[in-house]
PDB file of C-alpha atoms in Angstrom:
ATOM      1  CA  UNK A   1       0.000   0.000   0.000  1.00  0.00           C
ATOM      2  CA  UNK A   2       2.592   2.653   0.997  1.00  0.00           C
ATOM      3  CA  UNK A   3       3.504   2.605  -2.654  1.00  0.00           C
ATOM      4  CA  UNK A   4       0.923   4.113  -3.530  1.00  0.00           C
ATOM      5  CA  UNK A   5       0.821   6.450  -1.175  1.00  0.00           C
ATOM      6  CA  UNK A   6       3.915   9.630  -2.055  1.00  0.00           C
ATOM      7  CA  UNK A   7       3.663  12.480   0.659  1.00  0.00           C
ATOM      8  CA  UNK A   8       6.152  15.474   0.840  1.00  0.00           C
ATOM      9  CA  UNK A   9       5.845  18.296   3.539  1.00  0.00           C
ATOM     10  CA  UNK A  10       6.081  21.724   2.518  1.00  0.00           C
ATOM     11  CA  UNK A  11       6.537  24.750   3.488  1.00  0.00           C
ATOM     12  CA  UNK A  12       4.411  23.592   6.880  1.00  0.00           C
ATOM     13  CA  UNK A  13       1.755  22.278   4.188  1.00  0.00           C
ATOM     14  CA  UNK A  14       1.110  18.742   3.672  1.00  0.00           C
ATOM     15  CA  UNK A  15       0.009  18.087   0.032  1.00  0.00           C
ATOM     16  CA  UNK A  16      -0.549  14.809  -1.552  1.00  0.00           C
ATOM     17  CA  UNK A  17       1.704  14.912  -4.716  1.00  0.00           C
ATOM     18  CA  UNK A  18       1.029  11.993  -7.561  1.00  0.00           C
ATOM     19  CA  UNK A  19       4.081  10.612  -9.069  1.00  0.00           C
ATOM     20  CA  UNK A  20       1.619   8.254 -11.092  1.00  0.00           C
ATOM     21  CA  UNK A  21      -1.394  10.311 -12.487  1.00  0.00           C
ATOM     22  CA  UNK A  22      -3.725   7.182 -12.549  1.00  0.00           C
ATOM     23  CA  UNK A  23      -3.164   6.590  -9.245  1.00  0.00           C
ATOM     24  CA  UNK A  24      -4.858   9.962  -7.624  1.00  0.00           C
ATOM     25  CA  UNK A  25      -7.133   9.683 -10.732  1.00  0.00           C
ATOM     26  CA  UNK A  26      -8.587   6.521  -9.886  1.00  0.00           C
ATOM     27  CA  UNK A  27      -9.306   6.565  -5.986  1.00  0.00           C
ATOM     28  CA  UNK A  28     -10.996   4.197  -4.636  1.00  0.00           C
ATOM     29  CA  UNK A  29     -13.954   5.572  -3.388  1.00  0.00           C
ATOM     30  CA  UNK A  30     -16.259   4.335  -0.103  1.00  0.00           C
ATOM     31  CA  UNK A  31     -19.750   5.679   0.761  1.00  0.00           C
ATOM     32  CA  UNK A  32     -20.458   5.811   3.928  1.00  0.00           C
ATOM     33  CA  UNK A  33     -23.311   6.534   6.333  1.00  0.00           C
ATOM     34  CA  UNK A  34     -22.519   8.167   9.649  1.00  0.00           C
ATOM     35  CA  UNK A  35     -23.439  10.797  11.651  1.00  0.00           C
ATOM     36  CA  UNK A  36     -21.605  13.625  12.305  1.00  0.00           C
ATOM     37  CA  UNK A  37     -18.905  14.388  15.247  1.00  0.00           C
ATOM     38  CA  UNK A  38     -17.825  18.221  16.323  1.00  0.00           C
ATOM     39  CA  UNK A  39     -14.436  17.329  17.866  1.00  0.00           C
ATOM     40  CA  UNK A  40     -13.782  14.857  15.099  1.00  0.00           C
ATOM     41  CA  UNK A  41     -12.801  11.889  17.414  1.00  0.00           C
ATOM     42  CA  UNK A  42     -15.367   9.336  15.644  1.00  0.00           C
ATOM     43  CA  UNK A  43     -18.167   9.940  12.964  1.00  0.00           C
ATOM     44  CA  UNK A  44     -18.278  10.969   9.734  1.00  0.00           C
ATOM     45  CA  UNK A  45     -15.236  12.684  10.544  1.00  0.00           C
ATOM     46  CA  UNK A  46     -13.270  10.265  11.251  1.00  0.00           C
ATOM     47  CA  UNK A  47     -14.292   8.262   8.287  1.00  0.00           C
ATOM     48  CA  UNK A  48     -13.220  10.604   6.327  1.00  0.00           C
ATOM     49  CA  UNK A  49      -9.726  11.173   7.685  1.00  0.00           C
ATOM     50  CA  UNK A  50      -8.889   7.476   8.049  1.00  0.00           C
ATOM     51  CA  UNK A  51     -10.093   6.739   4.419  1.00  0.00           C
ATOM     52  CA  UNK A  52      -8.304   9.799   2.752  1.00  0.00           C
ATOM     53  CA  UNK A  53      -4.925   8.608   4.851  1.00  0.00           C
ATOM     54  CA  UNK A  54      -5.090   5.218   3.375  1.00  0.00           C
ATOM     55  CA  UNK A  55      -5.713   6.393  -0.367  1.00  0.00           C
ATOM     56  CA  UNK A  56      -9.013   6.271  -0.914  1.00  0.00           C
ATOM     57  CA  UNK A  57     -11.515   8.932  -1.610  1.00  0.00           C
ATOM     58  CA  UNK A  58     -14.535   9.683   0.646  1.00  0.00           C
ATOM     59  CA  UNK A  59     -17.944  10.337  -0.168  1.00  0.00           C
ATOM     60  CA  UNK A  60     -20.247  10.341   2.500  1.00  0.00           C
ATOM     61  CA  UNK A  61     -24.108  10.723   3.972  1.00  0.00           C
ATOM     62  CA  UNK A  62     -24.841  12.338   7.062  1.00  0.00           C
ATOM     63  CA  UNK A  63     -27.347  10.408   8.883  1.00  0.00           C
ATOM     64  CA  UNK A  64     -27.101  12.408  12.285  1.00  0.00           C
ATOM     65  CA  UNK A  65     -26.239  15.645  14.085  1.00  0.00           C
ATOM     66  CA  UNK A  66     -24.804  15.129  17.517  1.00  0.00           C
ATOM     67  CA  UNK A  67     -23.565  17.525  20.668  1.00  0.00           C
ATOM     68  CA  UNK A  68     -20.564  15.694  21.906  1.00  0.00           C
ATOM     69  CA  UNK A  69     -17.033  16.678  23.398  1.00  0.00           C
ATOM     70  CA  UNK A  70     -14.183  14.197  23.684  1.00  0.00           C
ATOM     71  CA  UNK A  71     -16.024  13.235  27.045  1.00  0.00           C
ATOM     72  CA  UNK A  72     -19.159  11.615  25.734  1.00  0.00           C
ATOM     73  CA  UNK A  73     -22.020  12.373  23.740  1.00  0.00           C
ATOM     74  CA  UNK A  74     -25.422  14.775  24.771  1.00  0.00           C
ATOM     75  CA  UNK A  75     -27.523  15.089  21.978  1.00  0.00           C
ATOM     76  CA  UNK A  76     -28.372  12.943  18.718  1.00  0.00           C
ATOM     77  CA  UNK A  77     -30.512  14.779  16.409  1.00  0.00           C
ATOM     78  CA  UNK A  78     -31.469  12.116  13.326  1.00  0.00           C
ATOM     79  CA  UNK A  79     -31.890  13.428   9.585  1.00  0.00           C
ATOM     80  CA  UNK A  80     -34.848  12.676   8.406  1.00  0.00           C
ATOM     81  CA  UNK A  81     -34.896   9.336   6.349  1.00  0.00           C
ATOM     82  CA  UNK A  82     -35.928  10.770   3.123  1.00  0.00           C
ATOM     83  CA  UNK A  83     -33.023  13.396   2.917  1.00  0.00           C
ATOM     84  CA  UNK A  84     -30.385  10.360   4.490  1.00  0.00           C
ATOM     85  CA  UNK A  85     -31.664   8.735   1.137  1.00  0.00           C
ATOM     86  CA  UNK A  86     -32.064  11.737  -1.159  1.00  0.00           C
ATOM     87  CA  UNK A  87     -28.347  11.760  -0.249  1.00  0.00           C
ATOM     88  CA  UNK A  88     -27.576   7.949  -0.947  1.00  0.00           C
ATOM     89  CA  UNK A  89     -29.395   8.353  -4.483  1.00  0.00           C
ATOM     90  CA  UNK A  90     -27.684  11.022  -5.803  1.00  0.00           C
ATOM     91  CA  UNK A  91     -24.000   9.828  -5.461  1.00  0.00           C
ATOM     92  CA  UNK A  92     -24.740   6.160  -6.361  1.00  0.00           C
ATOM     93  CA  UNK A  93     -26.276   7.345  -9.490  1.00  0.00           C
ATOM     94  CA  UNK A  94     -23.169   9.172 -10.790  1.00  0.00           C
ATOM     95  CA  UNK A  95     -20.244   7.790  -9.132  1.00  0.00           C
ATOM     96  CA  UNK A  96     -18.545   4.161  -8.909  1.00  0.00           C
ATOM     97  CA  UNK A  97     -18.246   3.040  -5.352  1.00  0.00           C
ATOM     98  CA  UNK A  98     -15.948   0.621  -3.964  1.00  0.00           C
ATOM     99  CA  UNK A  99     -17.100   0.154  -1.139  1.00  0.00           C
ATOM    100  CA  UNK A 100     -20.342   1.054   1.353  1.00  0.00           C
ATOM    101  CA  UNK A 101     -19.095   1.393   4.947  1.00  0.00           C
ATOM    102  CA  UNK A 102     -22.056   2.409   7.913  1.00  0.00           C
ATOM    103  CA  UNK A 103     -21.645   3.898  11.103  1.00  0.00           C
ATOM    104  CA  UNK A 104     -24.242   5.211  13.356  1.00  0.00           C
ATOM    105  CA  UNK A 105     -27.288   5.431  11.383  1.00  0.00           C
ATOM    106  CA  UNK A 106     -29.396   7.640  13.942  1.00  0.00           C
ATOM    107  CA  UNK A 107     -33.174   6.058  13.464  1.00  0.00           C
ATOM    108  CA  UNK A 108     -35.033   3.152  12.943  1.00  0.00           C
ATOM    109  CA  UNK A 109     -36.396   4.817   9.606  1.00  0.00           C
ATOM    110  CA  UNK A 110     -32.738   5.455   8.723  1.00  0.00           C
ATOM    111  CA  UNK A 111     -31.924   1.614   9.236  1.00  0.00           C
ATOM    112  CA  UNK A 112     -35.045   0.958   6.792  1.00  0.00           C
ATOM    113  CA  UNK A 113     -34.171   3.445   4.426  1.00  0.00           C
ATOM    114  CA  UNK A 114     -30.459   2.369   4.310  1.00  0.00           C
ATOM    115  CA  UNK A 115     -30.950  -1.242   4.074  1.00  0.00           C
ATOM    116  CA  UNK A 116     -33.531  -0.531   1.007  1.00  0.00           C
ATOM    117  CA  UNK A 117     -30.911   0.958  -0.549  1.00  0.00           C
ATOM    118  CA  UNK A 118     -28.012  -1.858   0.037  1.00  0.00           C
ATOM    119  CA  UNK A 119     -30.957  -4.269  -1.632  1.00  0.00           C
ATOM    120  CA  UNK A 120     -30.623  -1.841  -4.890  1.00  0.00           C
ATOM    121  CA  UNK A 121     -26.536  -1.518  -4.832  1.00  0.00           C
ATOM    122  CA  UNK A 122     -26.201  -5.731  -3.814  1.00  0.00           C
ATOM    123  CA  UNK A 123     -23.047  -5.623  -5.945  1.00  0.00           C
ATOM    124  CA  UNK A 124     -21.223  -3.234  -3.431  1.00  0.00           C
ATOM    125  CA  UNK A 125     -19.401  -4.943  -0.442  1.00  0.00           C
ATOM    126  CA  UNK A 126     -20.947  -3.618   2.859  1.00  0.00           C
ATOM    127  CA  UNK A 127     -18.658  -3.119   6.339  1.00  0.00           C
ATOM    128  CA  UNK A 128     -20.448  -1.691   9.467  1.00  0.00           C
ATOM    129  CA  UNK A 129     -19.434  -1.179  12.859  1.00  0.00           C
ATOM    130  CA  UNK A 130     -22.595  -1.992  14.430  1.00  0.00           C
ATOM    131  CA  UNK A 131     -22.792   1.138  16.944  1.00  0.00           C
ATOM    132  CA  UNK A 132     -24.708   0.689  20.601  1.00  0.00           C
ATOM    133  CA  UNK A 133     -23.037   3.360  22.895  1.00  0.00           C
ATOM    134  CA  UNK A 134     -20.336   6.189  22.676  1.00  0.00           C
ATOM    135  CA  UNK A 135     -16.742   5.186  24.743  1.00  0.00           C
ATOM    136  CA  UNK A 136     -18.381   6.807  27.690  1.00  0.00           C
ATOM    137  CA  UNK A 137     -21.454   4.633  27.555  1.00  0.00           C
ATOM    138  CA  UNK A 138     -23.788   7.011  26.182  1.00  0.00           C
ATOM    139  CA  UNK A 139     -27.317   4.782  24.630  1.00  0.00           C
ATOM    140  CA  UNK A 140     -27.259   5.692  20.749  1.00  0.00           C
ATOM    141  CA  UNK A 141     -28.847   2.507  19.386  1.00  0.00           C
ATOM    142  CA  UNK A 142     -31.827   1.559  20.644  1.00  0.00           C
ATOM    143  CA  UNK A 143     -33.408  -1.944  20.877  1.00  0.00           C
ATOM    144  CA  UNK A 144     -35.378  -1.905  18.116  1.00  0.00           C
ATOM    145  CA  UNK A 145     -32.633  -0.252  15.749  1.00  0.00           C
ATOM    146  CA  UNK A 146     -30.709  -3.333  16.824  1.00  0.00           C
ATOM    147  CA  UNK A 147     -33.296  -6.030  15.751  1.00  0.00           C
ATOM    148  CA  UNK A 148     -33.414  -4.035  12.458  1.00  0.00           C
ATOM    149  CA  UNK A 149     -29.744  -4.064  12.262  1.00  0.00           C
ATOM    150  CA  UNK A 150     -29.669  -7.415  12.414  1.00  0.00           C
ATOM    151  CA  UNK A 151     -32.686  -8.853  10.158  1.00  0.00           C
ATOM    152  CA  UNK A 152     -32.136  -6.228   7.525  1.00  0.00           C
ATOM    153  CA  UNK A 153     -28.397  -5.005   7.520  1.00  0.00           C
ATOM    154  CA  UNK A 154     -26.237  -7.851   8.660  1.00  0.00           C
ATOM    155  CA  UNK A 155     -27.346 -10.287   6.395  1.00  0.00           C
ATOM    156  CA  UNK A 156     -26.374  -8.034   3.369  1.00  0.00           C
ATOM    157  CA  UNK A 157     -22.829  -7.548   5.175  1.00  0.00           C
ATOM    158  CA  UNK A 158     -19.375  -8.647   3.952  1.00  0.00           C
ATOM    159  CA  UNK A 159     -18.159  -7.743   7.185  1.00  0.00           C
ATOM    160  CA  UNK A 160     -19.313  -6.392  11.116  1.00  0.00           C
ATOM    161  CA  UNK A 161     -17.135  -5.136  13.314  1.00  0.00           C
ATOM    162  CA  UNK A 162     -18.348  -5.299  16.848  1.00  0.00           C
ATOM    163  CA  UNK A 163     -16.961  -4.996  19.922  1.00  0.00           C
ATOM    164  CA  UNK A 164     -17.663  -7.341  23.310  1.00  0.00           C
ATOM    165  CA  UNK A 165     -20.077  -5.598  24.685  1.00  0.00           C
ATOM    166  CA  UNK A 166     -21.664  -4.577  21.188  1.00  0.00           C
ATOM    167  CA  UNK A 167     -21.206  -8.484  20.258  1.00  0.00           C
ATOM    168  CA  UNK A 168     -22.887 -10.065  23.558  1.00  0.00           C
ATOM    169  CA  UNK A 169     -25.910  -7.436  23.162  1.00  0.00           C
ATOM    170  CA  UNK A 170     -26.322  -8.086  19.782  1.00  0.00           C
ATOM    171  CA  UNK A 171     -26.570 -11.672  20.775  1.00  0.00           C
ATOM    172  CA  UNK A 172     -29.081 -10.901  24.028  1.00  0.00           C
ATOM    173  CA  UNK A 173     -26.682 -12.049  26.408  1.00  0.00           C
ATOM    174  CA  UNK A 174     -26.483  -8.279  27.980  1.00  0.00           C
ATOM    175  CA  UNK A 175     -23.609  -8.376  30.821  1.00  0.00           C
ATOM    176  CA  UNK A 176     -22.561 -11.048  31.217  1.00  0.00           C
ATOM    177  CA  UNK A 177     -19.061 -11.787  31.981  1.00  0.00           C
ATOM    178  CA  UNK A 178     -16.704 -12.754  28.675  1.00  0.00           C
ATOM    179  CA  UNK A 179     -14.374 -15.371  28.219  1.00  0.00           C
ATOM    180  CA  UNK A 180     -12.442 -16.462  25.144  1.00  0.00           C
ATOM    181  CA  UNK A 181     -14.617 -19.353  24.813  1.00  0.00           C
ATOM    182  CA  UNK A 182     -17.985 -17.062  24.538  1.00  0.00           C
ATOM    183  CA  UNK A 183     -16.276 -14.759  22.111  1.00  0.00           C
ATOM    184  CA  UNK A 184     -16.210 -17.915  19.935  1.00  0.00           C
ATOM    185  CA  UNK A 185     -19.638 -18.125  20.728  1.00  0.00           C
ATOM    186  CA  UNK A 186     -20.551 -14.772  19.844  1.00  0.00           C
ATOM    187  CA  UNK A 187     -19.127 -15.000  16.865  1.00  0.00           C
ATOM    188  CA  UNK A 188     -20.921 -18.282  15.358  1.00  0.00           C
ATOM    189  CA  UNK A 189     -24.265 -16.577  16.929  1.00  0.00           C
ATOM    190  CA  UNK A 190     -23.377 -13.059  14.849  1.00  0.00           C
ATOM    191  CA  UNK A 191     -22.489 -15.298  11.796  1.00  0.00           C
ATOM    192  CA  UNK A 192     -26.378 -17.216  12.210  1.00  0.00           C
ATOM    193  CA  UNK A 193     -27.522 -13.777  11.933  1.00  0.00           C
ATOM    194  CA  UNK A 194     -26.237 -13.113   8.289  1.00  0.00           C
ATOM    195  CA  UNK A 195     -22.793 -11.311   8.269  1.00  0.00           C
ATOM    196  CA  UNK A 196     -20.527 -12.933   5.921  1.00  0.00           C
ATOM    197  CA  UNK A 197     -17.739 -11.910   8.051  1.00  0.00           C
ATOM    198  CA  UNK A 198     -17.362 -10.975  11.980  1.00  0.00           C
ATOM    199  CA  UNK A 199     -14.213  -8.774  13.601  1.00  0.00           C
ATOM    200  CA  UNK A 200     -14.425  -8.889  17.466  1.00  0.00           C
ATOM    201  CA  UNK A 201     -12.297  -6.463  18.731  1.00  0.00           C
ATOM    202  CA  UNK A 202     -11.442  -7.084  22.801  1.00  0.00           C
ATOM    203  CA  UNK A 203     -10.331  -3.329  23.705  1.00  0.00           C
ATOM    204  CA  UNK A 204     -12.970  -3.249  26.128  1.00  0.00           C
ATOM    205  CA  UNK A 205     -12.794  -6.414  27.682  1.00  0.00           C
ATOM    206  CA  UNK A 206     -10.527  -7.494  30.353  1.00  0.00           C
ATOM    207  CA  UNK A 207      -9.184  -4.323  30.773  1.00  0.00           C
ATOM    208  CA  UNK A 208      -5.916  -5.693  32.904  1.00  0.00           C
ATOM    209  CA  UNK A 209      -5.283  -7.654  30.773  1.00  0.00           C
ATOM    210  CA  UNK A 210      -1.447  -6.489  28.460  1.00  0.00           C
ATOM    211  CA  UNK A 211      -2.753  -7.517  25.273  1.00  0.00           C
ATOM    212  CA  UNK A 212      -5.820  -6.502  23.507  1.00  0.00           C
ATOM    213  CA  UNK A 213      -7.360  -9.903  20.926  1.00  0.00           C
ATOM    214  CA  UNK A 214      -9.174  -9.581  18.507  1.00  0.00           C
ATOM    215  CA  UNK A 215     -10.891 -12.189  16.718  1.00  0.00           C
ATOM    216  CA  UNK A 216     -12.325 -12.785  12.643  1.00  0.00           C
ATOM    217  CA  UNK A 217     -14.723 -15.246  12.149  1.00  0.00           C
ATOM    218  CA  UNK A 218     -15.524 -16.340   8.536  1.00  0.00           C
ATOM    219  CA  UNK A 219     -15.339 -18.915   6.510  1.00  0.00           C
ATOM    220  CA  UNK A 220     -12.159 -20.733   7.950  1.00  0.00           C
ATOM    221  CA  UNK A 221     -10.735 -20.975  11.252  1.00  0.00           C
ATOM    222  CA  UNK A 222     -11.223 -17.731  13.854  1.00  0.00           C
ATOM    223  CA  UNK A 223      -7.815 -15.587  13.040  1.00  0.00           C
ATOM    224  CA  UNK A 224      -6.668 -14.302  16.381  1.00  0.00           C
ATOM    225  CA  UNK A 225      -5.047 -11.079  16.479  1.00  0.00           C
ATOM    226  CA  UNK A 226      -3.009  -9.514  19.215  1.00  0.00           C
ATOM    227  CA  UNK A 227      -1.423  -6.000  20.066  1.00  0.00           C
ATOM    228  CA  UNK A 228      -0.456  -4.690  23.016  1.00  0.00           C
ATOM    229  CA  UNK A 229      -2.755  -2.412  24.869  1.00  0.00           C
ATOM    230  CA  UNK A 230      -2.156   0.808  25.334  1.00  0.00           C
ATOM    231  CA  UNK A 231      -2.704   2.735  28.216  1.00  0.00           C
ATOM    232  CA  UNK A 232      -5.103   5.646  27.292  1.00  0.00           C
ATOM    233  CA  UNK A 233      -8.380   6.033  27.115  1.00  0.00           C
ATOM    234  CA  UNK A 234      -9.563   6.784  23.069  1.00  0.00           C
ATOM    235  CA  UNK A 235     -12.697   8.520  21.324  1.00  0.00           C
ATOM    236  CA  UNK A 236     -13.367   7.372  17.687  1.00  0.00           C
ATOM    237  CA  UNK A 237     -11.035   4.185  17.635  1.00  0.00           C
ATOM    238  CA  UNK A 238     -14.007   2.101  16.156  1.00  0.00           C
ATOM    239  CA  UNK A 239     -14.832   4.205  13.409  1.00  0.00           C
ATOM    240  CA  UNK A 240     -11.290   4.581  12.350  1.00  0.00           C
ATOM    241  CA  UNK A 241     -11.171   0.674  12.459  1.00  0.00           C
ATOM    242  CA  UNK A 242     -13.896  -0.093  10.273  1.00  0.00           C
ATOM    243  CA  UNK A 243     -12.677   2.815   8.056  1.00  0.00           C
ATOM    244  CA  UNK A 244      -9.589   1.647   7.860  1.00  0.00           C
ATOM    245  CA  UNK A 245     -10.852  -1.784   6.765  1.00  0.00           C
ATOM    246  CA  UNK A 246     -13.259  -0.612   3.997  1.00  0.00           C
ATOM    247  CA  UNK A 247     -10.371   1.446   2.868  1.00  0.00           C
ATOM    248  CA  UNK A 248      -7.746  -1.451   2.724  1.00  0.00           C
ATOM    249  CA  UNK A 249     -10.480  -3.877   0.929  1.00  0.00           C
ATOM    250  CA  UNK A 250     -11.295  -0.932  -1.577  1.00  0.00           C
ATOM    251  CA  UNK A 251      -7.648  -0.880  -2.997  1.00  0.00           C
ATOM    252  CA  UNK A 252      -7.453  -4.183  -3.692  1.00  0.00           C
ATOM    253  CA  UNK A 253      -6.902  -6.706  -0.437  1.00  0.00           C
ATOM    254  CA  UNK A 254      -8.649  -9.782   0.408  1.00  0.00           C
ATOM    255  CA  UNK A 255     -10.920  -9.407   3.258  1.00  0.00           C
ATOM    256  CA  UNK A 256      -8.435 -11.000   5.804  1.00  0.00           C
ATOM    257  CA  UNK A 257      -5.490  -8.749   5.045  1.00  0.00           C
ATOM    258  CA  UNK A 258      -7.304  -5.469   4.983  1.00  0.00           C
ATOM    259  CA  UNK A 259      -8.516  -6.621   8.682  1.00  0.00           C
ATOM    260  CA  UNK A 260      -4.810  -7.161   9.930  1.00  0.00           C
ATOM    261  CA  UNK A 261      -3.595  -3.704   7.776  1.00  0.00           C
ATOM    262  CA  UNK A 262      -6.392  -1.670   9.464  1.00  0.00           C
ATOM    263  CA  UNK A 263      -5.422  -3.206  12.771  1.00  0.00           C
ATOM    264  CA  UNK A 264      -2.058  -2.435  12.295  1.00  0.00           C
ATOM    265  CA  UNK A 265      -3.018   1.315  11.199  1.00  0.00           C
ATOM    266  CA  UNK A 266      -5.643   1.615  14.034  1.00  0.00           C
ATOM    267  CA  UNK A 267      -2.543   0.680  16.717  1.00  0.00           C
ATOM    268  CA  UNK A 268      -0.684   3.402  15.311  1.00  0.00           C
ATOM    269  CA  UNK A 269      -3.048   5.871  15.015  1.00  0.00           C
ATOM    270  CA  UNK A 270      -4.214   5.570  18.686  1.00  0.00           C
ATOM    271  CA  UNK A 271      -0.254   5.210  19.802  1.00  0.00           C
ATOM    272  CA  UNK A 272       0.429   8.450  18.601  1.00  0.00           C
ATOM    273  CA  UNK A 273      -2.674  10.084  19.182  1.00  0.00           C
ATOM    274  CA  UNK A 274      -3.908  13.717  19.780  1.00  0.00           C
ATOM    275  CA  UNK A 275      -4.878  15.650  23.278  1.00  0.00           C
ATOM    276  CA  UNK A 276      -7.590  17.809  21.718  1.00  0.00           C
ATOM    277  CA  UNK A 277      -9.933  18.089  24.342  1.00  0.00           C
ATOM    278  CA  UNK A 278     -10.570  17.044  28.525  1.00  0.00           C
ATOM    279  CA  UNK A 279     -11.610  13.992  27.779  1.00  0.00           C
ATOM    280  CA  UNK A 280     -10.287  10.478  25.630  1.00  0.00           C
ATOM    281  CA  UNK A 281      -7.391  11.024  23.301  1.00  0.00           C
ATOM    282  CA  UNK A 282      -8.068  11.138  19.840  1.00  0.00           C
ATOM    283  CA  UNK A 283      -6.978   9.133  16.922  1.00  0.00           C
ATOM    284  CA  UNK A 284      -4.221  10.380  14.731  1.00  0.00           C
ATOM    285  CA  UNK A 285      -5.170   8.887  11.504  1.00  0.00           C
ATOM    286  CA  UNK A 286      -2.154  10.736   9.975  1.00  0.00           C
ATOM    287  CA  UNK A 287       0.537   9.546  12.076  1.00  0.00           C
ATOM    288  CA  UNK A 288       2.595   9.053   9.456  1.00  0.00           C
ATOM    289  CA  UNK A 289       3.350  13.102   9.091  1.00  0.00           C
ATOM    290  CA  UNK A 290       5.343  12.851  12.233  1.00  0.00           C
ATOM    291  CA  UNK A 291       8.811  12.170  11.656  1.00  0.00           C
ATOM    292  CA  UNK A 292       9.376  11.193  15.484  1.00  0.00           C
ATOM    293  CA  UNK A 293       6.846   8.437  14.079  1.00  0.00           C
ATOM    294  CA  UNK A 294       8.410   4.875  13.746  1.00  0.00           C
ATOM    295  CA  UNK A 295       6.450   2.021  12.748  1.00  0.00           C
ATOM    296  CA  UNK A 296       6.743  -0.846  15.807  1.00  0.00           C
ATOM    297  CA  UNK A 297       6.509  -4.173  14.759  1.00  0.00           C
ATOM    298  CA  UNK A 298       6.650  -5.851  17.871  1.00  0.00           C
ATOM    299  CA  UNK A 299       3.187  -4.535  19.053  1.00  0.00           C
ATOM    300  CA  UNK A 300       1.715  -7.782  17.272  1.00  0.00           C
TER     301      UNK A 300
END
């Protein structure tokens, strides 16, 4: 990928310059459906840094308007359906996507609306990070969304990225305490409902525990994947995840490597990442503009 990818700083300026005209010519380019975050940390906002880091171009639909700071979230305000899909319509008329990649979609009209239109587009791989609660805990997705979710979203999804918690409500198992051996559940229960694909990510569970795993489920064996945990607290690393991973499959990788890429990007995003605010630390999707920057390899 980073071949395809030639940066130069000037002047204070950061400017993507092409070397090879078809390549900036020819983006990729990945639709997605989020609502909308002021400080940036997660949302639309995020999808659109993380996607435009990687090489791809965003195009996007605002489902949402939300009051948040880098603490939590305090208000959700959902566009209305038809404009969410007056939106859709008139980008997937004119333009070639790659790839369709949903965040928070804001109302159960907006889950209706959006699954209508993945039944019309069928030929466009979907990825969604299936979106309960902010970092802080904050309800966004209520019961009902989630039963939509999963009878008409995840079963037209290449991919769902859930974490624990996300994973063991999806599956109505609420609190309960997580094991490796239940993830495995979870997964084969997330699978029955329709995704082709599931990423479990573990940030959030076990929190003592050195290394973060994360776990695909598909159509061989679970891949386990492991990096060490790091010791902040972060706002938006989700989004940037399943960004990351639509962007990695739009240019070209198989399913299974854009999920260890993205990982790999996600690490170093949140290891160097930004103090904007009072609250969690922000993702540095562009990381890779810091010269004090050094890729680690032993995080994994």
């Amino acid at each position: 990928m980073k071949e395809k990818q030639i940066y130069c700083w000037l002047l204070g300026d950061v400017m993507i310059k092409y070397i090879k005209k078809d390549i900036m010519n020819n983006q990729p380019k990945i639709l997605t459906f989020a609502a909308s975050d002021p400080t940036g940390g997660a949302g639309i906002q995020a999808d659109i840094m993380t996607q435009s880091s990687i090489g791809c171009y965003p195009l996007t639909v605002i489902t949402g308007l939300t009051v948040q700071d880098t603490a939590g979230v305090y208000a959700l305000q959902a566009i209305k359906p038809s404009f969410v899909e007056d939106q859709a319509r008139a980008i997937l008329d004119e333009t070639e996507v790659s790839v369709i990649k949903c965040g928070l979609l804001s109302s159960e009209n907006n889950i209706k609306v959006i699954a209508k239109i993945m039944r019309d587009y069928s030929e466009i791989p979907i990825i969604v990070d299936p979106i309960i609660a902010s970092g802080r805990g904050d309800t966004l997705t209520n019961k009902r969304m989630m039963d939509l979710m999963k009878s008409d979203v995840f079963p037209q999804c290449e991919l769902i990225t859930p974490n624990v918690k996300e994973a063991a409500m999806y599956a109505n198992l609420g609190d309960t305490v997580i094991d490796i051996n239940l993830i495995h559940k979870l997964g084969g229960l997330l699978q029955d409902s329709g995704a082709s694909n599931v990423l479990i990510t573990g940030a959030d569970n076990q929190p003592n525990d050195l290394v973060v795993k994360n776990i695909l489920f598909g159509s061989a064996e679970p891949v386990q994947y492991e990096y060490e945990r790091l010791s902040n607290q972060y706002h938006g690393s989700g989004c940037t995840l399943t960004s990351a991973i639509s962007a990695f499959y739009a240019l070209g990788l198989s399913l299974e490597s854009a999920v260890a890429e993205a990982q790999d990007f996600v690490w170093q995003s949140l290891k160097h990442s930004l103090k904007i605010g009072k609250g969690q630390d922000i993702p540095n999707r562009f990381y890779w503009m810091n010269d004090e920057a050094q890729d680690d390899k032993t995080h994994h």
